[in-house]
Short mmCIF file of C-alpha atoms in Angstrom, two decimals:
data_model
loop_
_atom_site.label_atom_id
_atom_site.label_comp_id
_atom_site.label_asym_id
_atom_site.label_seq_id
_atom_site.Cartn_x
_atom_site.Cartn_y
_atom_site.Cartn_z
CA MET B 1 123.60 82.34 109.28
CA GLU B 2 121.51 85.22 107.10
CA SER B 3 119.95 84.27 103.76
CA ASN B 4 120.59 86.62 101.09
CA TYR B 5 116.39 87.25 100.76
CA TYR B 6 116.84 90.13 102.65
CA ALA B 7 118.62 91.91 99.99
CA TYR B 8 115.90 91.46 97.44
CA SER B 9 113.04 94.13 97.51
CA ASP B 10 109.35 92.83 98.29
CA LYS B 11 108.57 93.19 94.58
CA GLU B 12 111.68 91.02 93.67
CA LEU B 13 110.76 88.00 95.88
CA ILE B 14 107.02 88.14 94.75
CA ARG B 15 108.75 87.62 91.03
CA LYS B 16 110.86 84.86 92.29
CA TRP B 17 107.71 83.40 94.01
CA GLY B 18 105.79 83.66 90.94
CA LYS B 19 108.94 81.90 88.78
CA LYS B 20 109.07 79.07 91.31
CA LEU B 21 105.24 78.22 91.28
CA SER B 22 105.16 78.15 87.50
CA SER B 23 108.18 75.69 88.06
CA LEU B 24 106.04 73.41 90.11
CA ARG B 25 103.16 73.68 88.26
CA VAL B 26 104.89 72.15 85.04
CA ASN B 27 106.50 69.89 87.18
CA ALA B 28 103.25 68.81 88.47
CA GLY B 29 101.76 68.26 84.96
CA LEU B 30 99.37 71.22 85.53
CA SER B 31 98.59 73.86 83.02
CA GLN B 32 97.66 77.12 84.11
CA THR B 33 93.77 76.36 83.28
CA GLU B 34 94.00 73.20 85.15
CA LEU B 35 95.39 74.76 88.15
CA ALA B 36 93.21 77.42 88.15
CA GLN B 37 90.10 74.99 88.01
CA LYS B 38 91.48 72.89 91.06
CA THR B 39 91.90 76.11 93.26
CA GLY B 40 89.10 77.87 92.02
CA MET B 41 91.34 80.93 90.74
CA SER B 42 90.93 82.37 87.30
CA ARG B 43 93.58 81.22 84.77
CA SER B 44 94.33 85.05 84.45
CA SER B 45 95.01 85.38 88.24
CA ILE B 46 97.53 82.20 88.11
CA ALA B 47 99.20 84.00 84.97
CA GLY B 48 99.50 87.11 86.91
CA ILE B 49 101.31 85.54 90.15
CA GLU B 50 103.38 83.50 87.65
CA LYS B 51 104.16 87.13 86.02
CA GLY B 52 104.65 88.38 89.60
CA ARG B 53 101.65 90.45 90.36
CA ASN B 54 100.89 90.61 94.07
CA PHE B 55 98.60 87.91 95.47
CA SER B 56 97.32 87.18 98.57
CA ILE B 57 97.91 84.72 101.10
CA ALA B 58 94.72 82.71 100.61
CA SER B 59 95.65 82.57 96.78
CA LEU B 60 99.11 81.17 97.98
CA ILE B 61 97.67 78.41 100.54
CA SER B 62 95.22 77.30 97.60
CA ILE B 63 97.97 77.01 95.18
CA SER B 64 100.01 75.24 97.83
CA ARG B 65 97.31 72.67 98.72
CA THR B 66 96.75 71.87 95.18
CA LEU B 67 100.04 71.48 94.24
CA GLU B 68 100.47 69.53 98.01
CA LEU B 69 103.01 71.72 99.27
CA LEU B 70 101.52 72.90 102.42
CA ASP B 71 104.16 71.30 104.61
CA GLU B 72 106.38 74.13 103.68
CA PHE B 73 104.44 76.13 105.81
CA GLU B 74 105.51 74.43 109.01
CA PHE B 75 107.24 77.01 110.26
CA PHE B 76 104.11 79.22 110.46
CA LEU B 77 101.67 76.45 111.39
CA LYS B 78 103.01 74.68 113.87
CA LYS B 79 102.59 75.57 117.83
CA GLU B 80 105.73 77.31 118.78
CA GLU B 81 106.93 77.41 122.52
CA PHE B 82 106.84 81.01 122.26
CA GLU B 83 103.39 81.50 121.01
CA LEU B 84 101.57 83.94 123.20
CA THR B 85 98.26 83.67 124.66
CA PRO B 86 95.84 86.29 124.13
CA MET B 87 96.22 87.85 127.64
CA GLU B 88 99.85 87.89 127.22
CA ILE B 89 99.46 89.74 123.57
CA TYR B 90 97.03 92.40 124.92
CA GLU B 91 99.59 92.90 128.05
CA LYS B 92 102.46 93.68 125.47
CA GLU B 93 100.19 95.60 123.44
CA LYS B 94 99.33 97.98 126.25
CA LYS B 95 102.84 98.44 127.47
CA ARG B 96 103.88 99.07 123.81
CA LYS B 97 101.37 101.95 123.74
CA LYS B 98 102.36 103.49 126.84
CA ARG B 99 106.18 103.32 125.71
CA GLY B 100 105.50 104.09 122.32
CA GLY B 101 107.11 101.00 121.13
CA TYR B 102 108.11 96.98 121.87
CA LYS B 103 110.80 96.35 124.67
CA ILE B 104 113.06 93.76 123.37
#
């Protein structure tokens, strides 16, 4: 079953993540200033993320590490059976360039 997250725009998802971050931070008993100090980010950066401003993956990882939420990234971090070797990636890219797209 497909989640309804696909109905949201990128900006809407970023706003939702910001609100979620704010809740997680408060539940962890941290102020924006404390989270900023623990992550090495500025308080204004934390506030901006919570308000739905764009943020980097590095910021997301740093905040997640501080809030002990890195396990939430398991899908992206675990080695998958379908993970391609560098040579397989090269071959697929070469074929894609010849055809003008990926074959599914």
